[in-house]
GROMACS .gro file of C-alpha atoms in nm:
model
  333
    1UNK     CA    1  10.546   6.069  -1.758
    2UNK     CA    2  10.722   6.296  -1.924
    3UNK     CA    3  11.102   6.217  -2.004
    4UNK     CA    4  11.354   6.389  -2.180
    5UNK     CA    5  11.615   6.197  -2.451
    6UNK     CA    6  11.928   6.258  -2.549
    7UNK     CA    7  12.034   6.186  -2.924
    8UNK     CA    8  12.389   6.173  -2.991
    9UNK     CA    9  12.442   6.148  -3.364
   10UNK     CA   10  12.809   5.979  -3.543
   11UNK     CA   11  12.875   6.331  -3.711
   12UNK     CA   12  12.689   6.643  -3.799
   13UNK     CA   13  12.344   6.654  -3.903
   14UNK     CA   14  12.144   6.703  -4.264
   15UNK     CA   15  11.783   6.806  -4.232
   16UNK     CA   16  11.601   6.783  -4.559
   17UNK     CA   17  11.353   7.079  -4.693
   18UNK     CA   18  11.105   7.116  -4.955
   19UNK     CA   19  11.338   7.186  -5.182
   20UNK     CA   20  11.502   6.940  -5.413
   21UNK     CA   21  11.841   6.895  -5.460
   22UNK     CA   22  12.101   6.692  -5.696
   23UNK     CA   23  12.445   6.753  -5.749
   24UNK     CA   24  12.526   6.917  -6.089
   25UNK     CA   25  12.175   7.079  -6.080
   26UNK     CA   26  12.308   7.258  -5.752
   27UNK     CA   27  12.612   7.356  -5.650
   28UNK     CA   28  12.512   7.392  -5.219
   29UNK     CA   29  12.311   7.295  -5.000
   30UNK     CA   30  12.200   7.419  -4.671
   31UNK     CA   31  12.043   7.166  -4.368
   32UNK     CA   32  11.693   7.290  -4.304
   33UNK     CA   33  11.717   7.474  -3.956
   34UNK     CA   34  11.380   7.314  -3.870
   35UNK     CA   35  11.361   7.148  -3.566
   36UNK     CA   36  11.086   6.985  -3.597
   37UNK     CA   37  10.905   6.699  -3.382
   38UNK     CA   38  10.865   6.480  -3.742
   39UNK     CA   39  11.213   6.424  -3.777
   40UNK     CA   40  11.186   6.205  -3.529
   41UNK     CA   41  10.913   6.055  -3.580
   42UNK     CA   42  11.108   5.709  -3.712
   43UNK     CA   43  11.318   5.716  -3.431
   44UNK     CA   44  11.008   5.735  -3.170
   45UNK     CA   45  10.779   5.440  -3.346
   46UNK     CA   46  11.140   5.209  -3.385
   47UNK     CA   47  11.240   5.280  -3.013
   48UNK     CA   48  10.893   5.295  -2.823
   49UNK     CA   49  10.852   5.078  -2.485
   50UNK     CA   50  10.488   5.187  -2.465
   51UNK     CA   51  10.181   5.158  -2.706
   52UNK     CA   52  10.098   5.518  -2.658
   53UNK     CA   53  10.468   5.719  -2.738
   54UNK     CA   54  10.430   6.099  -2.839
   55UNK     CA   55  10.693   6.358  -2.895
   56UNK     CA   56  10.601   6.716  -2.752
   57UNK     CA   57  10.893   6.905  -2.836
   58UNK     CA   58  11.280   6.957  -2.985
   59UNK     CA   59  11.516   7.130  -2.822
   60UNK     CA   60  11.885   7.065  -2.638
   61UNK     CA   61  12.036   6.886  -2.340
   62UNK     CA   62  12.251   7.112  -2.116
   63UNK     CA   63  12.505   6.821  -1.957
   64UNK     CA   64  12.647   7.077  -1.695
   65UNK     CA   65  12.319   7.149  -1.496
   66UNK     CA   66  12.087   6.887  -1.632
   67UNK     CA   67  11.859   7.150  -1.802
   68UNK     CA   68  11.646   7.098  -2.122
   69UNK     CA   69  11.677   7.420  -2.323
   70UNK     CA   70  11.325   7.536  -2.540
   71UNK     CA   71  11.243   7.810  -2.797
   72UNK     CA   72  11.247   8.164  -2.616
   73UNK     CA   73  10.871   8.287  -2.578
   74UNK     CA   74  10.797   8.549  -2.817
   75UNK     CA   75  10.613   8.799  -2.585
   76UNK     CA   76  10.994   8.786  -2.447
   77UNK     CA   77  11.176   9.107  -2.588
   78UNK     CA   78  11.489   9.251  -2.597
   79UNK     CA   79  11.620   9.611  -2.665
   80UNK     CA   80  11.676   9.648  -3.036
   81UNK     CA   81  12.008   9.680  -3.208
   82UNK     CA   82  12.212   9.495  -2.948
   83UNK     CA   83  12.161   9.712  -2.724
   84UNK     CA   84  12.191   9.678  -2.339
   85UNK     CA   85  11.898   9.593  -2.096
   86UNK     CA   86  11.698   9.316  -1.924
   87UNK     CA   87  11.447   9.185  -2.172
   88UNK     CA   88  11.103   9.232  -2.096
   89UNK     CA   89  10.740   9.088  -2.109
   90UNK     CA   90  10.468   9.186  -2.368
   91UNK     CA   91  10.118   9.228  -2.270
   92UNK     CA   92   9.811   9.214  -2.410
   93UNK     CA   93   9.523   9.447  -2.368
   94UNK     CA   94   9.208   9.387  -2.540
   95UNK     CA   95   9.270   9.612  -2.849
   96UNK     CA   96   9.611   9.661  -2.834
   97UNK     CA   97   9.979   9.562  -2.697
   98UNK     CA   98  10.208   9.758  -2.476
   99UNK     CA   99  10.517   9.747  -2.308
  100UNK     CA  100  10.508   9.905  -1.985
  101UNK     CA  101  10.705  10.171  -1.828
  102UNK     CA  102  10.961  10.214  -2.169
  103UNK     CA  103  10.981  10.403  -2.467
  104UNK     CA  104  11.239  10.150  -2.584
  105UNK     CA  105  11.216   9.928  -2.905
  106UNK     CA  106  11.219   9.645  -2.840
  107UNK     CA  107  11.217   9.274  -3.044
  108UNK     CA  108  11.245   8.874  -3.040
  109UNK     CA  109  11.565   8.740  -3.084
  110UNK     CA  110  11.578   8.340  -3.203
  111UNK     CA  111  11.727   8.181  -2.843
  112UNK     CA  112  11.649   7.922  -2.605
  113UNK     CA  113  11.534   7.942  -2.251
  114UNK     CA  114  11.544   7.627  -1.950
  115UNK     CA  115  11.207   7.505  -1.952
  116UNK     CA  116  11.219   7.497  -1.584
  117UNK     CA  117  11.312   7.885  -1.603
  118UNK     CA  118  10.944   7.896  -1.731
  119UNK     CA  119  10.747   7.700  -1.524
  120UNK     CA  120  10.911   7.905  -1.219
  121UNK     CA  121  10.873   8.240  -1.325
  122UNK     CA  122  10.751   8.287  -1.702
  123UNK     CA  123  10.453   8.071  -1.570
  124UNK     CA  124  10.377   8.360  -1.317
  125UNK     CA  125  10.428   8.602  -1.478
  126UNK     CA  126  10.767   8.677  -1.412
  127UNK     CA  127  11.150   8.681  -1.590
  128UNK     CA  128  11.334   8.718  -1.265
  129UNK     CA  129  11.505   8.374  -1.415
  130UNK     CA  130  11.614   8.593  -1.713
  131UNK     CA  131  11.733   8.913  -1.605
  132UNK     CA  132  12.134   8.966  -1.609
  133UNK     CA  133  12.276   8.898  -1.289
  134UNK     CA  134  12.633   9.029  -1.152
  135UNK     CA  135  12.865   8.781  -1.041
  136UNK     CA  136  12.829   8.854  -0.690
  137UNK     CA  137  12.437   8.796  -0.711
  138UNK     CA  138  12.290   8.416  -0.652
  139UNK     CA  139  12.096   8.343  -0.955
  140UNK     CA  140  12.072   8.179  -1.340
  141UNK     CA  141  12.404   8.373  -1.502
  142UNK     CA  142  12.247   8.143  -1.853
  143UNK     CA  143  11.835   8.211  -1.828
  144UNK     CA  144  11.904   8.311  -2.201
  145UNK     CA  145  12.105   8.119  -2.440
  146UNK     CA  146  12.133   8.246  -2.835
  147UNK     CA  147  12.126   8.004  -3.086
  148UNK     CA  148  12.486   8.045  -3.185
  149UNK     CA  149  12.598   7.963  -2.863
  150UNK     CA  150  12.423   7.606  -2.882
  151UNK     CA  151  12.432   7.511  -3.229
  152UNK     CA  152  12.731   7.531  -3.486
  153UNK     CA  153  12.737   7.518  -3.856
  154UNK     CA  154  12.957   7.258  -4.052
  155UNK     CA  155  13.063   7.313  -4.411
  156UNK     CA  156  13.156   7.009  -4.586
  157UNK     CA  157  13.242   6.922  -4.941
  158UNK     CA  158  13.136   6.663  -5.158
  159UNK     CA  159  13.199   6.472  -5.481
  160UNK     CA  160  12.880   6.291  -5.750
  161UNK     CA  161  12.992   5.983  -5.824
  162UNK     CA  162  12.923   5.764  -6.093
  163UNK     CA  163  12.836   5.417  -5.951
  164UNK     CA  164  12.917   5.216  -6.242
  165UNK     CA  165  13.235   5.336  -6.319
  166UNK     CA  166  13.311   5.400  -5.944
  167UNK     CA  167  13.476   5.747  -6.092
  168UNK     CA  168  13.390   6.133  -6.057
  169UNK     CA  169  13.100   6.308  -6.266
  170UNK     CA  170  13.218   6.641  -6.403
  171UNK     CA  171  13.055   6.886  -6.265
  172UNK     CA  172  12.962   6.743  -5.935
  173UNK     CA  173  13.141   6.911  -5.713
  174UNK     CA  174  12.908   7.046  -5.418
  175UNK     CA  175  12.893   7.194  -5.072
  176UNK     CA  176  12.669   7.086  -4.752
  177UNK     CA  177  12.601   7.313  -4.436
  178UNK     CA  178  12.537   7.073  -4.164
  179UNK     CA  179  12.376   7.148  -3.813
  180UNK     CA  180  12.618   7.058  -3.514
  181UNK     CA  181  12.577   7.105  -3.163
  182UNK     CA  182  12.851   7.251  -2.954
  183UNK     CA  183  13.026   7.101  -2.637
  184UNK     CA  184  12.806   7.078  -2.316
  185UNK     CA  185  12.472   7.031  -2.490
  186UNK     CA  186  12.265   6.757  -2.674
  187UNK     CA  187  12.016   6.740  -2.907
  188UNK     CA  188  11.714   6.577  -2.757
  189UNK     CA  189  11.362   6.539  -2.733
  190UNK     CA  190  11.085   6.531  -2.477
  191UNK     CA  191  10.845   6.265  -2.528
  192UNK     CA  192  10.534   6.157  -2.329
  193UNK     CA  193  10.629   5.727  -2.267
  194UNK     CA  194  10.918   5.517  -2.222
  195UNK     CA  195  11.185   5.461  -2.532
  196UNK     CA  196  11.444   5.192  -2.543
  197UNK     CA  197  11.855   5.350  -2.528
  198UNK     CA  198  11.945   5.223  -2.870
  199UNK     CA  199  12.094   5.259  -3.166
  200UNK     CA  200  11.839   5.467  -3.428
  201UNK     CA  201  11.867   5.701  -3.723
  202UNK     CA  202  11.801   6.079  -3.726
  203UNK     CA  203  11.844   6.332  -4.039
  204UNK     CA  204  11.790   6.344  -4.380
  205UNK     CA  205  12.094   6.100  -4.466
  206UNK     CA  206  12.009   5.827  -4.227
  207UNK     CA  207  12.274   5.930  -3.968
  208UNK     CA  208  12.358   5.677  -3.687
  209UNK     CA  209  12.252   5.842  -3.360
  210UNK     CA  210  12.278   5.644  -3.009
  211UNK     CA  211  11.935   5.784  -2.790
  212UNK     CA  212  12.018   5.801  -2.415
  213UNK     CA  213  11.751   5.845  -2.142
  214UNK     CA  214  11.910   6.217  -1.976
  215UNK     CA  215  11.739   6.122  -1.630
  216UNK     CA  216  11.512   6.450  -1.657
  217UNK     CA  217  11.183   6.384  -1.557
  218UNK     CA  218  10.909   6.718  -1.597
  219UNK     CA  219  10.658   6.579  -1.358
  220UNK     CA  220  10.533   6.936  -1.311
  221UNK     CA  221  10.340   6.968  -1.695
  222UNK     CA  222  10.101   6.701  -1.543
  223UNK     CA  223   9.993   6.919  -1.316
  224UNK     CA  224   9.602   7.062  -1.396
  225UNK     CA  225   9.523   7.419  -1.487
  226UNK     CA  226   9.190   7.544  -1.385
  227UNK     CA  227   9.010   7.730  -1.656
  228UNK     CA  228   8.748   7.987  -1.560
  229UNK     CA  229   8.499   8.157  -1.864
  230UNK     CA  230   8.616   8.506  -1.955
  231UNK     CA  231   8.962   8.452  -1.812
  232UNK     CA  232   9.241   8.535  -2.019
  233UNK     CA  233   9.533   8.276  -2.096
  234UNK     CA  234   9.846   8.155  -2.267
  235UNK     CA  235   9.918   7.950  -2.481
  236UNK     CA  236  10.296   7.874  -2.520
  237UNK     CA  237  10.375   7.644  -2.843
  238UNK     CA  238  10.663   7.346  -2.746
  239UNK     CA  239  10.592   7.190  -3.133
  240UNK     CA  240  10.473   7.339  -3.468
  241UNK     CA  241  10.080   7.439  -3.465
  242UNK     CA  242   9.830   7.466  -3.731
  243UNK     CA  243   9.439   7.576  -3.671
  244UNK     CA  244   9.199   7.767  -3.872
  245UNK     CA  245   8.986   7.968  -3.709
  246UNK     CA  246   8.945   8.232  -3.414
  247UNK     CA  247   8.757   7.967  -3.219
  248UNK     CA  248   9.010   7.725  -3.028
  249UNK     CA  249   8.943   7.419  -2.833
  250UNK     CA  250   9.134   7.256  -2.546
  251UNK     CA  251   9.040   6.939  -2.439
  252UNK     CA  252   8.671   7.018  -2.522
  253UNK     CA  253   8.711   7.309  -2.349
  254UNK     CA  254   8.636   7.709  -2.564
  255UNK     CA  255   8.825   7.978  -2.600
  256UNK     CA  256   8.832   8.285  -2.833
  257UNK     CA  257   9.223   8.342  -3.007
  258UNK     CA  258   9.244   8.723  -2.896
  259UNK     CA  259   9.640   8.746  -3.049
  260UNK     CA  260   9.915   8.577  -3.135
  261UNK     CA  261  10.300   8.674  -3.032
  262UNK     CA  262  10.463   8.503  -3.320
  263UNK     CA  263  10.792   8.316  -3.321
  264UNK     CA  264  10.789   8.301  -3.709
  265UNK     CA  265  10.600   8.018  -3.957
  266UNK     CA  266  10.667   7.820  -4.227
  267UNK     CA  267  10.611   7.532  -4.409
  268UNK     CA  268  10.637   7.192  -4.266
  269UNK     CA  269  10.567   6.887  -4.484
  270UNK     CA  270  10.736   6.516  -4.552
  271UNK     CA  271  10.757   6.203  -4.781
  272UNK     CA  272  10.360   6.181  -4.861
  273UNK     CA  273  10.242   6.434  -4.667
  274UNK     CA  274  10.060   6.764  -4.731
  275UNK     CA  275  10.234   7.063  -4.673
  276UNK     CA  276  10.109   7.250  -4.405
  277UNK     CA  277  10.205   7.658  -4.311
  278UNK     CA  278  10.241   7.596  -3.925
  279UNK     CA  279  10.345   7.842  -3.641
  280UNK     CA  280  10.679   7.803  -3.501
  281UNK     CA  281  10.758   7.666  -3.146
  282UNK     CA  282  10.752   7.930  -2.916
  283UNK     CA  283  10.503   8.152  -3.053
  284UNK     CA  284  10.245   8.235  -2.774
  285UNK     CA  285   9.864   8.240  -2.827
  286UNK     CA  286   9.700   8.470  -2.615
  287UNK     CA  287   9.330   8.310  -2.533
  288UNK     CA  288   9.001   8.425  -2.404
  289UNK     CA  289   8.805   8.139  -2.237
  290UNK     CA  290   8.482   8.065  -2.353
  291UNK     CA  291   8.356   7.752  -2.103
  292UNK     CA  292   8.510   7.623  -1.790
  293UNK     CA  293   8.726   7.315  -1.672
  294UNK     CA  294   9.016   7.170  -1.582
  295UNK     CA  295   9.313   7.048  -1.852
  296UNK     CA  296   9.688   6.931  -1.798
  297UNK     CA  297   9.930   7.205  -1.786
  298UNK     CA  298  10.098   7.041  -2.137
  299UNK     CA  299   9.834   6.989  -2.348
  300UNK     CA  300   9.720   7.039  -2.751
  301UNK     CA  301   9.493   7.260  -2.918
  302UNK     CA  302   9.256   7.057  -3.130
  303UNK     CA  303   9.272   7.029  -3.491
  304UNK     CA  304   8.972   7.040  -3.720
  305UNK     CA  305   8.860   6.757  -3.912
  306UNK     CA  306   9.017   6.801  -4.226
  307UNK     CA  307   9.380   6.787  -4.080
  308UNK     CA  308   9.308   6.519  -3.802
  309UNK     CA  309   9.336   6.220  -4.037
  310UNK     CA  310   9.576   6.331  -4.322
  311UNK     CA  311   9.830   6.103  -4.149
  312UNK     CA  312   9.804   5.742  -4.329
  313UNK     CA  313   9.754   5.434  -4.047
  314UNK     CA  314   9.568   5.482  -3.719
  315UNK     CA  315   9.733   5.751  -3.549
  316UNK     CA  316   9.639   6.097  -3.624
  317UNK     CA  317   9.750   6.465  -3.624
  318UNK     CA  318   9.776   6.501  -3.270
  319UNK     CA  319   9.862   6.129  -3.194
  320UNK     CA  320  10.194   6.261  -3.334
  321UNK     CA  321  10.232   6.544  -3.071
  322UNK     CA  322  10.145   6.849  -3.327
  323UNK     CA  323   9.999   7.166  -3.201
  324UNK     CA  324  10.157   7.119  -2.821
  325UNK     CA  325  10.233   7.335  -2.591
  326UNK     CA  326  10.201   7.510  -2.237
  327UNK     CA  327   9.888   7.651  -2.065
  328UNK     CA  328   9.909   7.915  -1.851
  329UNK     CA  329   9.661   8.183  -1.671
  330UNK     CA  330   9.786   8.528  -1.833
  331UNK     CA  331   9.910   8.793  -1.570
  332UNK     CA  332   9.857   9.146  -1.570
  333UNK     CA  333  10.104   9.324  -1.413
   0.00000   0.00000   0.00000
């Protein structure tokens, strides 16, 4: 079952990046704005109920409707330049993309969208969950939430100190940007298995964080997809992805990668780990299938050999919930 977790951390958060930092060398330093499944890793392994526990994706609680809030599809657009307007779907067509019935420019904007928002209409094709609404008009006034209206940034100050003489270094004056997450909404996960409500720790400083069990329960992502050769399909990313070819697979199932509408990539990488460059949640593959079957509607795209088993222990790449995300039967309309 899929459940989704709040975690509600004793102050701001510090995520760590590739790049090193000590005070003196550095004057500030900026929280990573990564938000990615193996930061909490730790947390999942300490607070498991279940042998088999795996995180599928990052994103926020909403405490005033009970919604969990994901990366905004990036074959979502908007008009460019702030403009006005409903945003609108990009299609694929074999040799090319198109937006139809506009001249407008249009682009992706970093926001997050209520995952059930997409499993009722993104899933069909449709962003009637999206569109502005007047106030007089039943419907989701909050399809689309910016980033800045969800998380906050927190400058703090700090001091090196030299242990011995429990006094000030010269020079060691620094500044920290820390993530924080505004009033109404929670950081939290979604994670296939039971965890325990407990105490844990979350960021790159150890922070205290209490994890609470939200009550949200996505039975609908265990529902099967039916896959039919030549059809086209989606592939909508919930957690960083990394492949290396044209050639995808699916739960043994083929398909061709036809395009990708990126949400961005970078590089994702930990304490003795490779670094990998890995597509960003809610980039969306499009997909040509090759063979025929049946997978879960939340499902992973299969890694090849060479990354499977970089992990140390037992558990592998996708054992860790990498390369997940949403299938769905593309729509031309």
């Amino acid at each position: 079952m899929f459940r989704v977790y709040k975690i509600i951390p004793c102050k701001e958060l510090m995520f760590g990046s590739l790049k090193h930092f000590v005070a003196g060398e550095s004057h500030y330093y900026t929280s990573s704005e990564s938000l990615n499944i193996m930061r909490f890793f730790k947390l999942v392994e300490d607070l498991k109920e279940e042998e088999f526990v795996k995180i599928c994706a990052v994103g926020f609680f909403s405490e005033s409707d009970g919604s969990f809030l994901v990366p905004l599809p990036a074959d979502i657009l908007f008009p460019r330049k702030g403009r006005e307007g409903n945003p609108v779907m990009a299609k694929y067509r074999e040799d090319y993309v198109f937006i139809k019935g506009t001249l407008e420019h249009y682009e992706y904007k970093r926001a997050y969208v209520k995952l059930s928002c997409l499993l009722k209409d993104y899933l069909h094709g449709r962003l009637d969950c999206f569109n502005k609404r007047d106030d007089n008009k039943e419907g989701d006034k909050e399809g689309i939430l910016e980033e800045s209206s969800i998380l906050k940034r927190e400058q703090k100050v700090g001091l090196g100190v030299d242990y011995e003489s429990k006094t000030s270094k010269e020079g060691r004056l620094y500044f920290t940007q820390r993530l924080g997450v505004r009033s109404n909404y929670f950081l939290s996960i979604l994670v296939e298995g039971k965890l325990r409500e407990a105490e844990s720790f979350v960021g790159a400083e150890r922070t205290r964080a209490f994890v609470k069990d939200s009550g949200l329960y996505v039975k609908s992502l265990e529902e099967l997809q039916n896959i039919k050769e030549g059809e086209f399909y989606k592939f909508y990313l919930l957690s960083h992805a990394f492949f290396d070819d044209s050639k995808v697979y699916i739960n043994g199932i083929e398909f061709e990668l036809k395009w990708i509408f990126s949400a961005g990539a970078e590089w994702i990488s930990g304490w003795r780990k490779p670094a990998l460059y890995m597509l960003r949640p809610g980039s969306v593959l499009v997909l040509r299938a090759k063979t025929s079957g049946n997978v879960r509607r939340l499902c992973q795209i299969e890694a090849f050999e060479g990354v499977i088993n970089i992990i140390e222990g037992k558990r592998s790449f996708l054992d860790f919930g990498w390369n997940t995300g949403i299938i769905m039967r593309e729509v031309n309309t």
